[in-house]
Short mmCIF file of C-alpha atoms in Angstrom, two decimals:
data_model
loop_
_atom_site.label_atom_id
_atom_site.label_comp_id
_atom_site.label_asym_id
_atom_site.label_seq_id
_atom_site.Cartn_x
_atom_site.Cartn_y
_atom_site.Cartn_z
CA MET R 25 0.00 0.00 0.00
CA LEU R 26 1.07 3.58 -0.67
CA GLU R 27 1.12 4.62 2.98
CA THR R 28 3.45 1.70 3.83
CA LEU R 29 5.81 2.64 1.02
CA VAL R 30 5.86 6.27 2.15
CA TYR R 31 6.59 5.31 5.73
CA LYS R 32 9.34 2.81 4.96
CA SER R 33 11.04 4.80 2.21
CA LEU R 34 10.68 8.36 3.50
CA ILE R 35 9.59 8.63 7.13
CA ARG R 36 11.31 5.69 8.80
CA PRO R 37 14.79 6.53 7.47
CA VAL R 38 14.47 9.99 9.00
CA LEU R 39 13.19 8.66 12.32
CA PHE R 40 15.94 6.05 12.43
CA GLN R 41 18.54 8.80 12.21
CA LEU R 42 17.33 9.97 15.60
CA ASP R 43 18.12 8.38 18.92
CA PRO R 44 15.38 5.73 19.43
CA GLU R 45 14.05 7.42 22.55
CA GLU R 46 13.96 10.82 20.84
CA ALA R 47 12.11 9.27 17.90
CA HIS R 48 9.62 7.69 20.30
CA ASP R 49 8.98 11.01 22.00
CA LEU R 50 8.57 12.74 18.63
CA GLY R 51 6.10 10.10 17.50
CA GLN R 52 4.04 10.60 20.64
CA ARG R 53 3.80 14.32 19.90
CA LEU R 54 2.87 13.77 16.25
CA ILE R 55 0.11 11.22 16.81
CA PRO R 56 -2.44 13.65 18.33
CA ALA R 57 -1.58 16.24 15.67
CA GLY R 58 -2.22 13.67 12.93
CA ARG R 59 -5.40 12.23 14.36
CA GLY R 60 -7.52 13.69 11.55
CA LEU R 61 -5.46 11.93 8.86
CA LEU R 62 -5.39 8.73 10.88
CA ASP R 63 -9.18 8.78 11.21
CA VAL R 64 -9.59 9.23 7.43
CA VAL R 65 -7.33 6.24 6.73
CA ALA R 66 -9.04 4.21 9.47
CA ASN R 67 -12.46 4.88 7.93
CA PHE R 68 -11.13 3.80 4.54
CA TYR R 69 -9.91 0.48 5.93
CA LEU R 70 -13.12 -0.12 7.88
CA HIS R 71 -15.28 0.66 4.86
CA SER R 72 -13.33 -1.86 2.78
CA LEU R 73 -14.05 -4.67 5.25
CA GLY R 74 -17.77 -4.96 4.72
CA SER R 75 -19.30 -8.04 6.38
CA ALA R 76 -15.85 -9.55 6.97
CA ALA R 77 -15.56 -7.28 10.03
CA GLU R 78 -18.17 -9.46 11.73
CA ARG R 79 -15.61 -12.28 11.92
CA THR R 80 -13.04 -10.55 14.13
CA PRO R 81 -14.76 -9.64 17.44
CA THR R 82 -13.43 -11.04 20.68
CA SER R 83 -13.66 -10.23 24.37
CA ILE R 84 -11.28 -9.76 27.27
CA ALA R 85 -12.56 -10.19 30.81
CA GLY R 86 -16.12 -9.70 29.61
CA GLN R 87 -15.36 -6.57 27.59
CA LYS R 88 -16.40 -6.96 23.95
CA LEU R 89 -13.88 -5.73 21.38
CA PRO R 90 -14.22 -5.35 17.59
CA HIS R 91 -10.97 -7.25 16.97
CA PRO R 92 -8.14 -8.79 18.99
CA ILE R 93 -5.21 -6.42 18.32
CA GLY R 94 -4.12 -4.27 21.24
CA LEU R 95 -1.30 -1.92 22.16
CA ALA R 96 1.25 -3.44 24.50
CA ALA R 97 2.43 -1.68 27.63
CA GLY R 98 5.52 0.47 27.15
CA PHE R 99 4.28 2.76 24.40
CA ASP R 100 1.87 4.93 26.38
CA LYS R 101 3.56 4.77 29.78
CA ASN R 102 1.94 7.90 31.16
CA ALA R 103 -1.59 7.70 29.67
CA ARG R 104 -1.16 10.61 27.29
CA LEU R 105 -2.57 8.94 24.17
CA VAL R 106 -5.44 6.73 25.33
CA ASN R 107 -7.94 8.68 23.24
CA ASP R 108 -5.76 8.23 20.15
CA TRP R 109 -5.37 4.45 20.25
CA SER R 110 -8.45 3.73 18.15
CA SER R 111 -7.28 6.13 15.42
CA LEU R 112 -4.17 3.95 15.11
CA GLY R 113 -6.38 0.89 14.76
CA PHE R 114 -5.95 -0.66 18.20
CA ALA R 115 -9.01 -2.24 19.80
CA TYR R 116 -7.58 -1.77 23.28
CA GLY R 117 -4.29 -1.14 25.04
CA GLU R 118 -2.41 -1.08 28.32
CA VAL R 119 -1.22 2.10 30.00
CA GLY R 120 2.17 1.74 31.69
CA SER R 121 3.98 0.05 33.13
CA VAL R 122 3.05 2.39 35.97
CA THR R 123 4.99 2.41 39.23
CA ALA R 124 4.19 3.88 42.62
CA HIS R 125 7.17 6.24 42.50
CA ARG R 126 7.96 8.73 39.77
CA SER R 127 11.21 7.63 38.15
CA GLN R 128 13.71 8.84 35.57
CA GLY R 129 14.60 5.22 34.87
CA ASN R 130 18.05 3.99 33.95
CA ALA R 131 20.83 6.10 32.48
CA ARG R 132 20.81 6.86 28.74
CA PRO R 133 21.35 5.45 26.19
CA ARG R 134 18.81 2.80 27.11
CA LEU R 135 16.84 2.05 23.94
CA PHE R 136 18.41 0.39 20.89
CA ARG R 137 17.17 -0.72 17.48
CA LEU R 138 18.28 -3.98 15.83
CA PRO R 139 17.05 -3.41 12.25
CA GLN R 140 18.52 -6.66 10.92
CA ASP R 141 16.37 -8.55 13.40
CA LEU R 142 13.31 -6.24 13.40
CA ALA R 143 13.88 -6.00 17.13
CA ILE R 144 14.50 -3.56 19.97
CA ILE R 145 16.52 -3.82 23.16
CA ASN R 146 15.44 -1.63 26.02
CA ARG R 147 16.63 -1.05 29.54
CA LEU R 148 14.49 1.98 30.26
CA GLY R 149 14.08 0.94 33.86
CA LEU R 150 10.39 1.80 34.26
CA ASN R 151 10.71 5.54 33.77
CA GLY R 152 7.41 7.33 34.28
CA ASP R 153 5.40 10.01 36.04
CA GLY R 154 4.32 7.81 38.94
CA ALA R 155 0.95 6.36 39.90
CA GLU R 156 -0.74 9.45 41.32
CA ALA R 157 0.02 11.65 38.30
CA VAL R 158 -0.87 8.98 35.73
CA ALA R 159 -4.12 8.07 37.50
CA ALA R 160 -5.20 11.70 37.62
CA ARG R 161 -4.44 12.17 33.91
CA LEU R 162 -6.18 8.94 32.93
CA GLY R 163 -9.26 9.87 34.94
CA ARG R 164 -9.49 13.20 33.12
CA LEU R 165 -9.12 11.59 29.69
CA LEU R 166 -11.74 8.94 30.38
CA ALA R 167 -14.12 11.65 31.61
CA GLN R 168 -13.74 13.40 28.24
CA ARG R 169 -15.12 10.39 26.39
CA PRO R 170 -18.80 10.23 25.43
CA GLY R 171 -20.58 8.98 28.52
CA GLY R 172 -17.43 9.72 30.53
CA GLY R 173 -17.58 8.34 34.02
CA ALA R 174 -19.86 5.50 32.94
CA ALA R 175 -18.77 1.92 33.44
CA ASP R 176 -17.87 1.49 29.78
CA ALA R 177 -15.77 4.67 29.43
CA GLY R 178 -12.60 2.66 29.92
CA ARG R 179 -13.73 -0.60 28.33
CA ASN R 180 -10.71 -0.64 25.99
CA VAL R 181 -8.22 0.80 28.49
CA ALA R 182 -6.20 -1.48 30.75
CA LEU R 183 -3.47 -0.74 33.27
CA ASN R 184 -0.07 -2.38 33.63
CA ILE R 185 1.49 -2.16 37.11
CA ALA R 186 5.12 -2.92 37.89
CA PRO R 187 7.14 -2.66 41.11
CA SER R 188 9.10 0.58 41.43
CA ASN R 189 12.71 0.42 40.28
CA LEU R 190 14.25 0.62 43.75
CA PRO R 191 16.94 -1.49 45.45
CA ALA R 192 15.64 -4.36 47.57
CA GLY R 193 16.31 -2.57 50.84
CA GLN R 194 14.07 0.30 49.77
CA LEU R 195 11.20 -1.76 48.38
CA ILE R 196 8.47 -3.81 50.04
CA MET R 197 6.91 -5.32 46.94
CA GLU R 198 3.35 -5.77 48.16
CA ASP R 199 3.20 -2.24 49.63
CA ASP R 200 4.57 -0.75 46.43
CA VAL R 201 2.17 -2.54 44.06
CA ALA R 202 -0.77 -1.92 46.40
CA ARG R 203 0.03 1.80 46.46
CA THR R 204 -0.14 1.93 42.67
CA PHE R 205 -3.31 -0.13 42.46
CA SER R 206 -5.03 2.08 45.05
CA CYS R 207 -4.57 5.11 42.78
CA PHE R 208 -6.50 3.43 39.94
CA LYS R 209 -8.94 1.13 41.74
CA ASP R 210 -11.98 3.35 41.20
CA LEU R 211 -11.45 3.96 37.47
CA PRO R 212 -13.59 2.00 34.96
CA LEU R 213 -10.70 -0.06 33.55
CA ALA R 214 -11.05 -3.14 31.36
CA TYR R 215 -8.51 -5.03 33.47
CA VAL R 216 -5.28 -4.57 35.42
CA THR R 217 -2.06 -6.42 34.60
CA ILE R 218 0.54 -6.98 37.30
CA ASN R 219 3.92 -7.17 35.63
CA THR R 220 5.94 -9.94 37.25
CA SER R 221 8.61 -10.05 34.59
CA CYS R 222 10.44 -6.78 33.88
CA PRO R 223 14.16 -7.52 33.36
CA ASN R 224 15.25 -3.87 33.58
CA THR R 225 14.84 -3.18 37.29
CA HIS R 226 16.96 -3.86 40.34
CA GLU R 227 15.13 -7.06 41.23
CA GLY R 228 13.98 -8.44 37.85
CA VAL R 229 11.44 -11.26 38.09
CA LEU R 230 9.09 -11.77 41.03
CA LYS R 231 10.42 -15.26 41.65
CA GLU R 232 9.20 -16.01 45.13
CA SER R 233 5.77 -17.58 45.36
CA SER R 234 5.22 -16.10 48.81
CA GLN R 235 5.93 -12.62 47.47
CA LEU R 236 3.46 -13.03 44.61
CA LYS R 237 0.85 -14.27 47.07
CA ASN R 238 1.41 -11.22 49.25
CA VAL R 239 1.05 -8.90 46.27
CA LEU R 240 -2.18 -10.53 45.09
CA SER R 241 -3.57 -10.61 48.62
CA ARG R 242 -3.03 -6.88 49.07
CA VAL R 243 -4.53 -6.06 45.68
CA ARG R 244 -7.53 -8.29 46.35
CA ASP R 245 -8.21 -6.47 49.62
CA LEU R 246 -8.26 -3.14 47.75
CA ASN R 247 -10.26 -4.35 44.76
CA ALA R 248 -13.78 -3.48 45.82
CA GLN R 249 -14.74 -2.78 42.20
CA GLN R 250 -13.49 -6.27 41.26
CA LEU R 251 -11.37 -5.13 38.37
CA PRO R 252 -10.18 -8.23 36.49
CA LEU R 253 -6.53 -9.04 37.20
CA PHE R 254 -3.97 -10.44 34.76
CA LEU R 255 -0.36 -11.49 35.35
CA LYS R 256 2.34 -10.68 32.81
CA LEU R 257 4.91 -13.46 32.49
CA SER R 258 8.25 -13.73 30.73
CA PRO R 259 8.99 -15.99 27.74
CA ASP R 260 12.14 -16.93 29.68
CA ALA R 261 10.08 -18.50 32.49
CA GLY R 262 10.75 -22.15 33.27
CA ASP R 263 8.07 -24.81 33.58
CA GLU R 264 8.26 -25.04 37.38
CA PHE R 265 7.84 -21.29 37.78
CA LEU R 266 4.86 -21.34 35.42
CA ARG R 267 3.16 -24.17 37.30
CA HIS R 268 3.57 -22.40 40.63
CA THR R 269 2.40 -19.09 39.20
CA VAL R 270 -0.68 -20.52 37.48
CA ASP R 271 -1.62 -22.33 40.69
CA ILE R 272 -1.32 -19.10 42.68
CA ALA R 273 -3.29 -17.22 40.02
CA GLY R 274 -6.12 -19.71 40.37
CA GLU R 275 -6.05 -19.41 44.17
CA PHE R 276 -6.48 -15.63 44.00
CA GLY R 277 -9.03 -15.50 41.19
CA VAL R 278 -6.68 -14.01 38.59
CA ARG R 279 -8.61 -13.69 35.33
CA GLY R 280 -5.74 -14.39 32.96
CA PHE R 281 -2.23 -13.89 31.67
CA VAL R 282 -0.36 -11.58 29.32
CA LEU R 283 2.24 -13.78 27.60
CA GLY R 284 4.91 -12.62 27.47
CA ASN R 285 7.33 -9.78 28.05
CA THR R 286 10.77 -8.93 26.71
CA SER R 287 13.54 -11.54 26.90
CA THR R 288 17.10 -11.38 28.19
CA SER R 289 18.18 -13.98 25.61
CA ARG R 290 20.27 -13.00 22.58
CA GLU R 291 19.97 -16.39 20.93
CA GLY R 292 19.61 -16.52 17.14
CA LEU R 293 20.13 -12.81 16.42
CA SER R 294 21.61 -11.63 13.11
CA THR R 295 22.96 -8.42 14.64
CA ASP R 296 26.75 -8.45 14.98
CA ALA R 297 27.94 -9.86 18.32
CA ALA R 298 30.23 -6.87 18.88
CA LYS R 299 27.24 -4.55 18.49
CA LEU R 300 25.26 -6.58 20.98
CA ALA R 301 28.14 -6.49 23.44
CA GLU R 302 28.34 -2.72 23.03
CA ILE R 303 24.61 -2.39 23.78
CA GLY R 304 24.81 -4.57 26.86
CA ASN R 305 21.91 -5.76 28.96
CA GLY R 306 18.23 -5.10 28.43
CA GLY R 307 14.99 -6.71 27.33
CA LEU R 308 14.72 -7.94 23.74
CA SER R 309 11.42 -7.49 21.89
CA GLY R 310 10.25 -8.03 18.34
CA ALA R 311 10.54 -10.81 15.78
CA PRO R 312 13.32 -12.83 17.50
CA ILE R 313 11.16 -13.67 20.51
CA ARG R 314 8.09 -14.69 18.48
CA ALA R 315 8.62 -18.44 18.75
CA ARG R 316 9.49 -18.28 22.45
CA ALA R 317 6.42 -16.18 23.24
CA LEU R 318 4.17 -18.50 21.24
CA ASP R 319 5.56 -21.48 23.13
CA LEU R 320 4.76 -19.68 26.38
CA VAL R 321 1.15 -19.27 25.25
CA ARG R 322 0.92 -23.00 24.54
CA ARG R 323 2.45 -23.97 27.89
CA VAL R 324 0.20 -21.74 29.95
CA ALA R 325 -2.89 -22.67 27.91
CA ARG R 326 -2.41 -26.25 29.05
CA LEU R 327 -2.04 -25.22 32.71
CA LYS R 328 -4.71 -22.57 33.17
CA SER R 329 -8.37 -23.09 34.01
CA ALA R 330 -11.05 -22.86 31.35
CA ARG R 331 -12.26 -19.56 32.83
CA GLN R 332 -8.88 -17.87 32.56
CA GLU R 333 -7.84 -16.01 29.42
CA ILE R 334 -4.57 -15.40 27.58
CA ILE R 335 -3.38 -12.29 25.79
CA ALA R 336 -0.40 -13.04 23.55
CA CYS R 337 2.43 -10.50 23.35
CA GLY R 338 5.85 -10.91 21.76
CA GLY R 339 6.89 -10.78 18.10
CA ILE R 340 3.34 -10.22 16.79
CA SER R 341 3.50 -8.55 13.39
CA SER R 342 1.60 -10.46 10.69
CA VAL R 343 -1.84 -12.00 10.29
CA GLN R 344 -0.23 -15.41 10.63
CA ASP R 345 1.33 -14.34 13.93
CA VAL R 346 -2.10 -13.30 15.20
CA LEU R 347 -3.77 -16.52 14.09
CA SER R 348 -0.98 -18.69 15.50
CA ALA R 349 -1.39 -17.05 18.89
CA ILE R 350 -5.17 -17.39 18.79
CA ARG R 351 -5.02 -21.03 17.78
CA ALA R 352 -2.51 -21.64 20.60
CA GLY R 353 -5.02 -20.42 23.16
CA ALA R 354 -4.99 -16.61 23.22
CA CYS R 355 -8.20 -14.60 22.95
CA ALA R 356 -6.33 -11.41 21.95
CA VAL R 357 -2.85 -10.15 21.08
CA GLN R 358 -0.69 -7.09 21.71
CA LEU R 359 2.11 -5.49 19.74
CA TYR R 360 4.50 -2.58 19.97
CA THR R 361 7.82 -3.27 18.22
CA ALA R 362 6.13 -4.08 14.90
CA PHE R 363 4.44 -0.70 15.12
CA VAL R 364 7.90 0.94 15.15
CA TYR R 365 9.15 -0.93 12.10
CA GLU R 366 5.94 -1.04 10.06
CA GLY R 367 4.51 2.40 10.74
CA PRO R 368 1.35 4.08 12.04
CA PHE R 369 -1.03 2.33 9.61
CA HIS R 370 0.20 -1.18 10.34
CA VAL R 371 -2.55 -2.11 12.80
CA LEU R 372 -5.26 -0.89 10.44
CA ARG R 373 -3.82 -3.09 7.67
CA LEU R 374 -3.46 -5.99 10.06
CA ARG R 375 -7.07 -5.70 11.17
CA ARG R 376 -8.26 -5.63 7.56
CA ASP R 377 -6.10 -8.55 6.48
CA LEU R 378 -7.17 -10.59 9.49
CA ALA R 379 -10.85 -10.09 8.65
CA LEU R 380 -10.28 -11.06 5.02
CA GLU R 381 -8.27 -14.14 5.98
CA LEU R 382 -10.99 -15.30 8.35
CA GLU R 383 -13.53 -14.76 5.59
CA ARG R 384 -11.37 -16.81 3.23
CA GLN R 385 -11.21 -19.61 5.78
CA GLY R 386 -14.96 -19.39 6.43
CA THR R 387 -14.54 -19.06 10.17
CA THR R 388 -14.48 -16.53 13.00
CA LEU R 389 -11.79 -15.51 15.41
CA GLN R 390 -13.63 -16.84 18.44
CA ALA R 391 -14.05 -20.24 16.76
CA LEU R 392 -10.26 -20.53 16.45
CA VAL R 393 -9.33 -19.78 20.08
CA GLY R 394 -7.30 -22.75 21.31
CA ALA R 395 -7.97 -24.78 18.16
CA ASP R 396 -4.45 -26.26 18.16
CA ILE R 397 -4.59 -27.50 21.74
CA LYS R 398 -8.16 -28.75 21.99
CA GLY R 399 -8.48 -32.49 22.34
#
C-alpha cells in the first residue's frame, strides 16, 4: 500500500537517524496532531471490510472488542494517548507500566534498534510520572469520552502495574504494588495487569511464590470494584515457575495472563555480536522472541483453568502471527515493536487482512481460540 511505502522509504529513514528514545517522544507528539489523517485512513480500511468485520470480534474479561489487536504496555507509559489508540487501529491497550514512585529510569542510552532482526533492546528501567500523576491524567481523559464516568468509558483501556525500580532494601513489593493499584482502583478499567517479569529493574522477576501471594492478597483487599486481574509473564520463564504461578493465580481468582514480556536472551540474532556487546543488557522485543512467546502461550494454555484467558504478546506482526497465537489459546494479542518498524497504519492493515483471511477460511476468530490444543 502507498502509505506503507511512504513510511518505509521516506519517514522511517528519517526517524531512524534519531536516537530511538527521541524518535519515540517525537512520534508521541505527532500522533495527536495527525489524528484527523489517521481517522480518514481508518475509515477507509473499515469501509473496505464490509461483512468480513463481523468475523473478528473477541472479548477480554467480559469486555467486547471489535478485533483482537491491542497496544502493549511500554508505548503509552503515562496515559497521554489513550484517546488516540483507536485512530491507530488498536481495539484496546495497556497504560504503563506504571509504578508507585515517579522515576527517571536507567541512564541513557537505554533504547536500541536492531534493524537486521526487526527488534528492539530496552533497559528503560520503568521511567514514568508515577501512579498518582498517571491516575489523575487517565481519569481526566476517560471523563472526556462520550458517557465519561460511565462503566464502559474505559472498556478498551487497561493498566499495567510494575514494582518501582528501587533497590531491595528500599522496596516492600506488596506495599509498592498496592500503592499503585489504590490510585486506579476506582477507574472503569477493562482489566489490570501486574507485571511480574520486567528484566530492567533492580530485582527483575518476582520469583518467590510467597511474594506473589502477598502482592495478590493486598490487591484483592483493595479491589472493591473487582477489576479483572492479569499477570504478565516472561517468555524466559521455566516450567516449574509457570506451574507455581498458574496455581497461585487460580487461588487468588486471577482472570488471565499476558504472555509474554521482553527476553534477556540473545539467541539466534543476526545483529553483529560486537554490536550486541556494546549495547549490553536489556529486554529484547520483536521478531526474534516470536517463537518463544508462542511457546509460552501454549504452555500456559495447558495449565490454566477454562475460565482464565490469555493475551499473547511478543513478536506479533503479521496476520499469521495473530492466528498462531489465537489457535494456541490466546483470545487477543498485543504489539509494539512491529508498530515501530511497520509504521502508524500497520494495525489498520493488520485488522483488515485478518478479517479477510478469516472470511477466506470461512470461520471466526472466536471459533479458532485454542484450536491447536483442543483435544
